[in-house]
């Protein structure tokens, strides 16, 4: 079914991002395989992406951005990374653009905007969002990282004294600005949470460990720890005690960004169609067996139906109308679809599907986490279920 979501400007953007991926990430200068082995995308790649206009497009022009408040551009980046089989590079960029940036745009005061937005656009300031802790993930209100407000005692104003640990943090090693969710009032649950920005180099802020994962290998997922970190009150985002509300209000965009998993399913289908046309068994292309045709017909149908829903959600987001429930539907449905599709497509690759040199093998391991992060799919179903009055 022909997509009606994009206009010429998005297709031009897509073409130039595709060129960037080919030059800097995959071929010629690109060393994606090396980044997967290193567990890290070099920082300078963010700056190169910025030079091409692919970072923080929504930042207003006065701070160096393009002023393009259009989530379709963000979707193009996610889709093209999946198509090129470099999803774990894409994750760091989409985290920066789709998930972290909205907090800076919505909750920074003027002086914070001047301090941070230009670097976020230029790629000098890479961002991360730290909510999950070793002891809690889904139940965020039970977090224990604390931020006690106190006077500096030297006439230097007030600061928060931050203690605790966060884990599974995307961009954790590369990040210069970490949006930290911490309890400023430990006696409260949701209303005790505030957001503040931890900057690279703050004393007591350590990146404890880069985590070894089954997939998303180029992603520098890390543990962060905070020991008596003095965070100036000027780094508070928005108002104290409002952090949970801010997190919730950004979730529809975060979840739609993950639901772009449907692009990973589309990519898997394309690679598989190519493969089953070329590979022969019993004197015929394996795609010509009825079992293969039926599998791929089912995959094609499921992917197309999901694609229409995601595109509709993107329109709703741009119009400011995407509800948390609709975004939760998109997130759980598309990520489960992604899991099913990559599994079935890998099967059609036979033994080659198990070899990491084939993109379907990487897509398979990369896919598993999308059902877990951004809110586990069970939490998505809770959101949808409650909206039914249950
Ligand atoms: C690669 C990766 C990147 C990540 N990036 C980030 C990041 O950048 N920032 C960040 O803050 N976090 C990040 N996370 C953390 C992620 O968001 C959490 O792992 C996720 O929210 C689940 O939390 P948990 O792991 O503590 O699981 P738990 O909360 O312990 O839940 C475990 C399982 O229990 C079940 N469950 C839990 N609660 C319920 C319930 N109410 N009803 C039914 N079933 C339930 C679900 O099956 C769930 O999967 C990342 C995780 C991974 C693996």
CSV table of C-alpha atoms and ligand atoms in Angstrom, one decimal:
chain,number,residue,atom,x,y,z
A,1,UNK,CA,0.0,0.0,0.0
A,2,UNK,CA,1.4,3.4,-1.0
A,3,UNK,CA,2.4,5.5,2.0
A,4,UNK,CA,1.0,9.0,2.1
A,5,UNK,CA,3.0,10.2,5.2
A,6,UNK,CA,5.9,11.8,3.5
A,7,UNK,CA,6.4,14.8,1.3
A,8,UNK,CA,9.3,15.6,-1.1
A,9,UNK,CA,11.2,17.3,1.7
A,10,UNK,CA,11.3,14.0,3.7
A,11,UNK,CA,12.3,12.0,0.7
A,12,UNK,CA,15.2,14.5,0.1
A,13,UNK,CA,16.2,14.1,3.7
A,14,UNK,CA,16.0,10.3,3.4
A,15,UNK,CA,18.3,10.4,0.4
A,16,UNK,CA,20.9,12.5,2.1
A,17,UNK,CA,20.8,10.4,5.3
A,18,UNK,CA,21.2,7.3,3.2
A,19,UNK,CA,24.3,8.8,1.6
A,20,UNK,CA,25.6,9.7,5.1
A,21,UNK,CA,25.0,6.1,6.3
A,22,UNK,CA,26.7,4.6,3.3
A,23,UNK,CA,29.8,6.9,3.6
A,24,UNK,CA,30.3,7.2,7.3
A,25,UNK,CA,28.7,4.1,8.9
A,26,UNK,CA,28.7,1.3,6.4
A,27,UNK,CA,31.1,1.7,3.5
A,28,UNK,CA,34.1,3.9,2.7
A,29,UNK,CA,34.9,5.6,6.0
A,30,UNK,CA,32.3,3.6,7.9
A,31,UNK,CA,33.5,0.9,10.4
A,32,UNK,CA,30.2,-0.4,11.7
A,33,UNK,CA,31.6,-3.9,12.3
A,34,UNK,CA,34.4,-2.4,14.3
A,35,UNK,CA,32.0,-0.4,16.4
A,36,UNK,CA,30.0,-3.5,17.1
A,37,UNK,CA,33.2,-5.2,18.4
A,38,UNK,CA,34.1,-2.1,20.4
A,39,UNK,CA,30.6,-1.8,21.9
A,40,UNK,CA,30.7,1.9,21.1
A,41,UNK,CA,30.1,4.4,18.2
A,42,UNK,CA,33.0,6.9,18.2
A,43,UNK,CA,31.9,10.4,19.4
A,44,UNK,CA,33.0,12.0,16.2
A,45,UNK,CA,30.3,10.2,14.2
A,46,UNK,CA,27.7,12.2,16.1
A,47,UNK,CA,29.5,15.4,15.0
A,48,UNK,CA,29.5,14.1,11.4
A,49,UNK,CA,25.8,13.3,11.7
A,50,UNK,CA,25.2,16.8,13.0
A,51,UNK,CA,27.1,18.3,10.1
A,52,UNK,CA,24.7,16.6,7.7
A,53,UNK,CA,21.7,18.1,9.7
A,54,UNK,CA,20.7,14.7,11.2
A,55,UNK,CA,20.8,15.7,14.9
A,56,UNK,CA,18.2,17.5,17.0
A,57,UNK,CA,16.3,18.8,13.9
A,58,UNK,CA,13.6,20.3,16.2
A,59,UNK,CA,15.9,22.8,17.9
A,60,UNK,CA,14.9,26.4,17.0
A,61,UNK,CA,17.2,28.2,14.5
A,62,UNK,CA,18.4,30.7,17.1
A,63,UNK,CA,20.2,27.9,18.9
A,64,UNK,CA,21.7,26.4,15.7
A,65,UNK,CA,18.9,23.9,14.8
A,66,UNK,CA,16.6,23.6,11.8
A,67,UNK,CA,13.5,24.4,13.8
A,68,UNK,CA,11.9,21.4,12.2
A,69,UNK,CA,9.2,20.2,14.6
A,70,UNK,CA,8.3,17.3,12.4
A,71,UNK,CA,8.6,13.7,13.7
A,72,UNK,CA,8.5,12.4,10.1
A,73,UNK,CA,12.2,13.4,9.9
A,74,UNK,CA,13.0,11.4,13.0
A,75,UNK,CA,11.1,8.4,11.6
A,76,UNK,CA,13.2,8.6,8.4
A,77,UNK,CA,16.4,8.2,10.4
A,78,UNK,CA,15.1,5.2,12.3
A,79,UNK,CA,13.8,3.6,9.1
A,80,UNK,CA,17.0,4.1,7.2
A,81,UNK,CA,19.2,2.7,10.0
A,82,UNK,CA,17.0,-0.5,10.0
A,83,UNK,CA,17.1,-0.8,6.3
A,84,UNK,CA,20.9,-0.5,6.3
A,85,UNK,CA,21.2,-3.1,9.1
A,86,UNK,CA,22.9,-0.7,11.5
A,87,UNK,CA,20.2,-0.5,14.1
A,88,UNK,CA,22.5,-0.3,17.1
A,89,UNK,CA,24.1,2.8,15.6
A,90,UNK,CA,20.6,4.2,15.0
A,91,UNK,CA,19.6,3.6,18.6
A,92,UNK,CA,22.1,6.2,20.0
A,93,UNK,CA,20.9,8.8,17.5
A,94,UNK,CA,17.2,8.2,17.9
A,95,UNK,CA,17.7,8.3,21.7
A,96,UNK,CA,19.3,11.7,21.4
A,97,UNK,CA,16.8,13.1,18.9
A,98,UNK,CA,13.5,11.4,19.8
A,99,UNK,CA,13.8,10.7,23.5
A,100,UNK,CA,16.2,13.1,25.2
A,101,UNK,CA,15.8,16.3,23.1
A,102,UNK,CA,12.1,16.8,24.0
A,103,UNK,CA,13.1,17.3,27.7
A,104,UNK,CA,15.5,20.0,26.8
A,105,UNK,CA,13.0,21.7,24.5
A,106,UNK,CA,10.1,21.6,26.9
A,107,UNK,CA,11.7,22.1,30.3
A,108,UNK,CA,14.8,24.2,30.0
A,109,UNK,CA,14.7,27.8,31.0
A,110,UNK,CA,16.4,30.4,28.8
A,111,UNK,CA,19.8,30.2,30.2
A,112,UNK,CA,19.8,26.3,30.1
A,113,UNK,CA,18.7,26.5,26.4
A,114,UNK,CA,21.6,28.8,25.7
A,115,UNK,CA,24.0,26.5,27.6
A,116,UNK,CA,23.0,23.2,26.1
A,117,UNK,CA,20.9,23.4,22.8
A,118,UNK,CA,23.8,24.5,20.5
A,119,UNK,CA,26.0,21.6,21.6
A,120,UNK,CA,23.1,19.1,21.3
A,121,UNK,CA,22.6,20.2,17.7
A,122,UNK,CA,26.4,20.1,16.9
A,123,UNK,CA,26.9,16.7,18.4
A,124,UNK,CA,29.4,18.1,21.0
A,125,UNK,CA,26.9,17.3,23.7
A,126,UNK,CA,25.6,13.7,23.4
A,127,UNK,CA,22.6,13.0,25.6
A,128,UNK,CA,21.2,10.1,27.7
A,129,UNK,CA,18.2,9.5,30.0
A,130,UNK,CA,18.8,7.7,33.2
A,131,UNK,CA,15.7,6.3,34.9
A,132,UNK,CA,16.3,2.6,35.5
A,133,UNK,CA,18.2,1.4,38.6
A,134,UNK,CA,19.7,-2.0,39.4
A,135,UNK,CA,16.7,-2.6,41.8
A,136,UNK,CA,13.9,-1.1,39.7
A,137,UNK,CA,12.8,-0.5,36.2
A,138,UNK,CA,9.0,-0.8,35.6
A,139,UNK,CA,8.1,0.6,39.0
A,140,UNK,CA,9.9,3.9,38.6
A,141,UNK,CA,8.2,5.5,41.6
A,142,UNK,CA,10.2,3.2,43.8
A,143,UNK,CA,13.5,4.5,42.6
A,144,UNK,CA,16.1,5.1,45.3
A,145,UNK,CA,18.6,7.5,43.7
A,146,UNK,CA,18.4,10.6,45.9
A,147,UNK,CA,19.0,14.3,45.3
A,148,UNK,CA,19.0,16.3,48.6
A,149,UNK,CA,18.9,20.0,48.2
A,150,UNK,CA,21.4,21.8,50.4
A,151,UNK,CA,23.2,25.1,50.7
A,152,UNK,CA,26.8,25.1,49.4
A,153,UNK,CA,27.9,26.8,52.6
A,154,UNK,CA,30.4,29.0,50.8
A,155,UNK,CA,28.0,31.6,49.6
A,156,UNK,CA,27.9,29.8,46.3
A,157,UNK,CA,24.2,29.1,46.2
A,158,UNK,CA,22.4,25.8,46.5
A,159,UNK,CA,23.0,22.4,45.0
A,160,UNK,CA,21.6,18.9,45.0
A,161,UNK,CA,23.7,16.2,46.6
A,162,UNK,CA,23.1,13.2,44.4
A,163,UNK,CA,23.7,9.5,45.4
A,164,UNK,CA,22.7,6.3,43.7
A,165,UNK,CA,23.1,4.2,40.6
A,166,UNK,CA,21.4,3.8,37.3
A,167,UNK,CA,21.8,0.9,34.9
A,168,UNK,CA,21.1,-0.1,31.3
A,169,UNK,CA,21.6,3.5,30.2
A,170,UNK,CA,21.7,4.0,26.4
A,171,UNK,CA,24.6,6.3,25.3
A,172,UNK,CA,25.9,5.8,28.8
A,173,UNK,CA,29.6,6.0,27.9
A,174,UNK,CA,29.3,8.7,25.3
A,175,UNK,CA,26.9,11.0,27.1
A,176,UNK,CA,27.9,14.5,28.1
A,177,UNK,CA,24.5,15.4,29.5
A,178,UNK,CA,22.6,12.8,31.4
A,179,UNK,CA,19.0,13.6,32.3
A,180,UNK,CA,18.8,12.0,35.7
A,181,UNK,CA,15.5,11.0,37.4
A,182,UNK,CA,16.1,11.2,41.2
A,183,UNK,CA,14.0,11.5,44.4
A,184,UNK,CA,14.1,15.0,45.8
A,185,UNK,CA,11.5,13.9,48.3
A,186,UNK,CA,12.0,10.3,49.3
A,187,UNK,CA,8.8,10.3,51.3
A,188,UNK,CA,6.8,10.6,48.1
A,189,UNK,CA,6.4,8.1,45.3
A,190,UNK,CA,5.6,9.8,41.9
A,191,UNK,CA,5.5,13.3,43.3
A,192,UNK,CA,9.0,12.9,44.9
A,193,UNK,CA,10.8,12.6,41.5
A,194,UNK,CA,12.6,15.5,39.8
A,195,UNK,CA,14.7,15.6,36.7
A,196,UNK,CA,18.2,17.2,36.6
A,197,UNK,CA,21.1,17.3,34.2
A,198,UNK,CA,24.3,15.6,35.2
A,199,UNK,CA,27.3,16.9,33.1
A,200,UNK,CA,30.4,15.0,32.1
A,201,UNK,CA,33.2,15.6,34.5
A,202,UNK,CA,31.1,16.3,37.6
A,203,UNK,CA,33.0,15.0,40.6
A,204,UNK,CA,31.5,11.8,42.0
A,205,UNK,CA,29.8,10.9,38.7
A,206,UNK,CA,31.3,7.6,37.3
A,207,UNK,CA,30.5,5.4,34.4
A,208,UNK,CA,31.0,2.1,36.2
A,209,UNK,CA,30.8,-0.4,33.4
A,210,UNK,CA,29.9,-0.8,29.8
A,211,UNK,CA,27.5,-3.7,29.7
A,212,UNK,CA,27.8,-6.8,27.5
A,213,UNK,CA,24.6,-7.5,25.7
A,214,UNK,CA,23.2,-10.3,23.5
A,215,UNK,CA,22.5,-7.7,20.7
A,216,UNK,CA,22.6,-3.9,20.0
A,217,UNK,CA,26.4,-4.4,20.0
A,218,UNK,CA,27.5,-1.0,18.9
A,219,UNK,CA,25.4,0.6,21.6
A,220,UNK,CA,27.4,1.8,24.7
A,221,UNK,CA,24.7,0.7,27.2
A,222,UNK,CA,26.3,1.4,30.7
A,223,UNK,CA,25.9,1.6,34.4
A,224,UNK,CA,26.3,5.0,36.0
A,225,UNK,CA,27.0,5.7,39.6
A,226,UNK,CA,26.7,8.9,41.7
A,227,UNK,CA,28.6,9.4,44.9
A,228,UNK,CA,27.9,12.8,46.6
A,229,UNK,CA,27.7,14.5,43.2
A,230,UNK,CA,27.1,18.3,43.8
A,231,UNK,CA,24.6,19.3,41.1
A,232,UNK,CA,23.9,23.0,40.9
A,233,UNK,CA,20.2,23.9,41.3
A,234,UNK,CA,20.6,25.6,37.9
A,235,UNK,CA,20.7,22.1,36.4
A,236,UNK,CA,17.2,21.2,37.6
A,237,UNK,CA,14.9,20.7,34.6
A,238,UNK,CA,11.5,22.3,35.1
A,239,UNK,CA,10.1,22.2,38.6
A,240,UNK,CA,11.0,20.1,41.5
A,241,UNK,CA,8.6,17.1,42.1
A,242,UNK,CA,7.3,17.3,38.5
A,243,UNK,CA,9.8,14.8,37.1
A,244,UNK,CA,7.4,11.9,36.8
A,245,UNK,CA,4.8,14.0,35.1
A,246,UNK,CA,7.4,15.1,32.6
A,247,UNK,CA,8.5,11.5,31.9
A,248,UNK,CA,4.9,10.5,31.3
A,249,UNK,CA,4.2,13.4,29.0
A,250,UNK,CA,7.2,12.4,26.7
A,251,UNK,CA,6.3,8.8,26.6
A,252,UNK,CA,4.1,8.8,23.5
A,253,UNK,CA,6.9,10.1,21.4
A,254,UNK,CA,9.4,7.7,23.0
A,255,UNK,CA,7.1,4.7,22.4
A,256,UNK,CA,6.4,5.7,18.8
A,257,UNK,CA,10.1,5.9,18.2
A,258,UNK,CA,10.4,2.3,19.4
A,259,UNK,CA,7.4,1.3,17.4
A,260,UNK,CA,9.3,2.2,14.3
A,261,UNK,CA,10.4,-1.4,14.9
A,262,UNK,CA,8.0,-2.0,12.0
A,263,UNK,CA,10.8,-0.7,9.8
A,264,UNK,CA,13.1,-3.5,11.1
A,265,UNK,CA,10.5,-6.0,10.1
A,266,UNK,CA,10.2,-4.5,6.6
A,267,UNK,CA,14.0,-4.6,6.3
A,268,UNK,CA,14.0,-8.3,7.3
A,269,UNK,CA,11.3,-9.1,4.8
A,270,UNK,CA,13.3,-7.3,2.0
A,271,UNK,CA,16.5,-9.2,2.8
A,272,UNK,CA,14.6,-12.5,2.9
A,273,UNK,CA,12.9,-11.9,-0.4
A,274,UNK,CA,16.3,-11.4,-2.0
A,275,UNK,CA,17.7,-14.5,-0.4
A,276,UNK,CA,14.9,-16.9,-1.2
A,277,UNK,CA,14.9,-15.9,-4.8
A,278,UNK,CA,18.6,-16.7,-5.1
A,279,UNK,CA,19.0,-19.7,-2.9
A,280,UNK,CA,18.1,-23.1,-4.5
A,281,UNK,CA,17.2,-26.4,-2.9
A,282,UNK,CA,15.8,-29.5,-4.6
A,283,UNK,CA,16.3,-27.8,-8.0
A,284,UNK,CA,14.2,-24.7,-7.3
A,285,UNK,CA,14.5,-21.4,-5.5
A,286,UNK,CA,13.5,-21.9,-1.9
A,287,UNK,CA,11.0,-19.0,-2.2
A,288,UNK,CA,9.0,-21.0,-4.7
A,289,UNK,CA,8.1,-23.7,-2.0
A,290,UNK,CA,4.5,-23.0,-1.0
A,291,UNK,CA,5.5,-23.0,2.7
A,292,UNK,CA,8.0,-20.1,2.0
A,293,UNK,CA,5.4,-18.2,-0.1
A,294,UNK,CA,2.8,-18.5,2.7
A,295,UNK,CA,5.3,-17.5,5.4
A,296,UNK,CA,6.3,-14.4,3.4
A,297,UNK,CA,2.7,-13.6,2.4
A,298,UNK,CA,1.8,-13.6,6.1
A,299,UNK,CA,4.8,-11.5,7.0
A,300,UNK,CA,4.0,-9.0,4.2
A,301,UNK,CA,0.4,-8.7,5.3
A,302,UNK,CA,1.3,-8.2,9.0
A,303,UNK,CA,3.9,-5.6,8.2
A,304,UNK,CA,1.7,-3.6,5.9
A,305,UNK,CA,-1.1,-3.4,8.5
A,306,UNK,CA,1.3,-2.3,11.2
A,307,UNK,CA,2.9,0.2,8.9
A,308,UNK,CA,-0.4,2.0,8.3
A,309,UNK,CA,-1.0,2.2,12.1
A,310,UNK,CA,2.4,3.6,12.8
A,311,UNK,CA,2.1,6.2,10.0
A,312,UNK,CA,-1.2,7.3,11.4
A,313,UNK,CA,0.4,7.6,14.9
A,314,UNK,CA,3.1,9.8,13.4
A,315,UNK,CA,0.5,12.1,12.0
A,316,UNK,CA,-1.3,12.2,15.3
A,317,UNK,CA,2.0,13.0,17.1
A,318,UNK,CA,2.7,15.9,14.8
A,319,UNK,CA,-0.8,17.2,15.4
A,320,UNK,CA,-0.2,16.9,19.2
A,321,UNK,CA,-2.9,14.3,19.4
A,322,UNK,CA,-1.1,11.0,20.0
A,323,UNK,CA,-2.5,9.5,23.2
A,324,UNK,CA,-0.4,7.4,25.7
A,325,UNK,CA,-2.8,4.5,24.9
A,326,UNK,CA,-2.4,4.7,21.2
A,327,UNK,CA,1.4,4.9,21.6
A,328,UNK,CA,1.3,1.9,23.9
A,329,UNK,CA,-0.6,-0.1,21.3
A,330,UNK,CA,1.9,0.8,18.7
A,331,UNK,CA,4.9,-0.1,20.9
A,332,UNK,CA,3.7,-3.5,22.0
A,333,UNK,CA,2.2,-4.5,18.7
A,334,UNK,CA,5.1,-3.5,16.5
A,335,UNK,CA,7.8,-4.9,18.7
A,336,UNK,CA,6.1,-8.3,19.0
A,337,UNK,CA,5.6,-8.2,15.3
A,338,UNK,CA,9.3,-7.4,14.8
A,339,UNK,CA,10.2,-10.4,17.0
A,340,UNK,CA,8.0,-12.8,15.0
A,341,UNK,CA,9.1,-11.5,11.6
A,342,UNK,CA,12.9,-11.6,12.2
A,343,UNK,CA,12.5,-15.1,13.6
A,344,UNK,CA,10.6,-16.4,10.6
A,345,UNK,CA,12.9,-14.6,8.2
A,346,UNK,CA,16.0,-16.0,9.8
A,347,UNK,CA,14.5,-19.5,9.4
A,348,UNK,CA,14.3,-19.0,5.7
A,349,UNK,CA,18.0,-18.1,5.6
A,350,UNK,CA,18.8,-21.6,6.9
A,351,UNK,CA,22.3,-21.9,8.5
A,352,UNK,CA,23.4,-18.6,6.9
A,353,UNK,CA,20.7,-16.8,9.1
A,354,UNK,CA,22.8,-17.8,12.1
A,355,UNK,CA,26.0,-16.2,10.8
A,356,UNK,CA,26.6,-12.6,12.0
A,357,UNK,CA,27.8,-11.5,8.6
A,358,UNK,CA,24.2,-11.7,7.5
A,359,UNK,CA,22.1,-8.7,8.5
A,360,UNK,CA,19.2,-11.0,9.5
A,361,UNK,CA,21.3,-12.5,12.2
A,362,UNK,CA,22.1,-9.1,13.8
A,363,UNK,CA,18.5,-8.0,13.3
A,364,UNK,CA,17.4,-11.1,15.3
A,365,UNK,CA,19.5,-10.3,18.3
A,366,UNK,CA,18.9,-6.6,18.1
A,367,UNK,CA,15.1,-7.1,18.1
A,368,UNK,CA,14.8,-8.9,21.4
A,369,UNK,CA,15.2,-5.8,23.6
A,370,UNK,CA,12.5,-3.7,22.0
A,371,UNK,CA,9.8,-5.7,23.9
A,372,UNK,CA,11.6,-4.8,27.1
A,373,UNK,CA,12.8,-1.2,27.0
A,374,UNK,CA,10.8,1.9,26.8
A,375,UNK,CA,8.4,0.2,29.2
A,376,UNK,CA,8.1,-3.6,29.0
A,377,UNK,CA,5.2,-4.8,26.8
A,378,UNK,CA,3.3,-6.0,29.8
A,379,UNK,CA,3.2,-2.4,31.0
A,380,UNK,CA,1.9,-1.3,27.6
A,381,UNK,CA,-0.9,-3.7,28.0
A,382,UNK,CA,-1.6,-2.4,31.5
A,383,UNK,CA,-2.0,1.1,29.9
A,384,UNK,CA,-4.3,-0.1,27.2
A,385,UNK,CA,-6.2,-2.3,29.6
A,386,UNK,CA,-6.8,0.5,32.1
A,387,UNK,CA,-8.1,2.7,29.3
A,388,UNK,CA,-10.9,0.1,28.8
A,389,UNK,CA,-12.0,0.8,32.4
A,390,UNK,CA,-10.6,-2.5,33.7
B,1,LIG,C1,19.6,-2.4,25.9
B,1,LIG,C2,18.8,-1.6,26.9
B,1,LIG,C3,18.8,-0.2,26.9
B,1,LIG,C4,18.1,0.5,27.8
B,1,LIG,N1,18.1,1.9,27.8
B,1,LIG,C5,17.6,2.6,28.9
B,1,LIG,C6,17.9,4.0,29.0
B,1,LIG,O1,18.5,4.6,28.2
B,1,LIG,N2,17.4,4.6,30.1
B,1,LIG,C7,16.7,3.9,31.1
B,1,LIG,O2,16.4,4.6,32.1
B,1,LIG,N3,16.5,2.6,31.0
B,1,LIG,C8,16.9,1.9,29.9
B,1,LIG,N4,16.7,0.6,29.8
B,1,LIG,C9,15.9,-0.1,30.9
B,1,LIG,C10,14.6,-0.6,30.5
B,1,LIG,O3,13.7,0.5,30.2
B,1,LIG,C11,14.1,-1.5,31.6
B,1,LIG,O4,14.8,-2.7,31.5
B,1,LIG,C12,12.6,-1.8,31.4
B,1,LIG,O5,11.8,-0.7,31.7
B,1,LIG,C13,12.2,-3.0,32.4
B,1,LIG,O6,12.6,-2.7,33.7
B,1,LIG,P1,13.4,-3.9,34.5
B,1,LIG,O7,14.5,-4.4,33.6
B,1,LIG,O8,13.8,-3.4,35.8
B,1,LIG,O9,12.4,-5.1,34.6
B,1,LIG,P2,11.3,-5.3,35.8
B,1,LIG,O10,10.6,-4.0,36.1
B,1,LIG,O11,12.1,-6.0,36.9
B,1,LIG,O12,10.3,-6.2,35.1
B,1,LIG,C14,10.7,-7.6,34.6
B,1,LIG,C15,9.5,-8.2,33.9
B,1,LIG,O13,8.5,-8.3,34.9
B,1,LIG,C16,7.2,-8.2,34.2
B,1,LIG,N5,6.5,-7.0,34.9
B,1,LIG,C17,7.0,-6.0,35.6
B,1,LIG,N6,6.0,-5.2,36.0
B,1,LIG,C18,4.9,-5.7,35.6
B,1,LIG,C19,3.5,-5.4,35.7
B,1,LIG,N7,3.1,-4.3,36.4
B,1,LIG,N8,2.6,-6.2,35.2
B,1,LIG,C20,2.9,-7.3,34.5
B,1,LIG,N9,4.2,-7.7,34.3
B,1,LIG,C21,5.2,-6.9,34.9
B,1,LIG,C22,7.5,-7.9,32.8
B,1,LIG,O14,7.5,-9.1,32.0
B,1,LIG,C23,8.9,-7.3,32.8
B,1,LIG,O15,9.6,-7.5,31.6
B,1,LIG,C24,17.3,-0.2,28.8
B,1,LIG,C25,17.3,-1.6,28.9
B,1,LIG,C26,18.0,-2.3,27.9
B,1,LIG,C27,18.1,-3.8,28.0
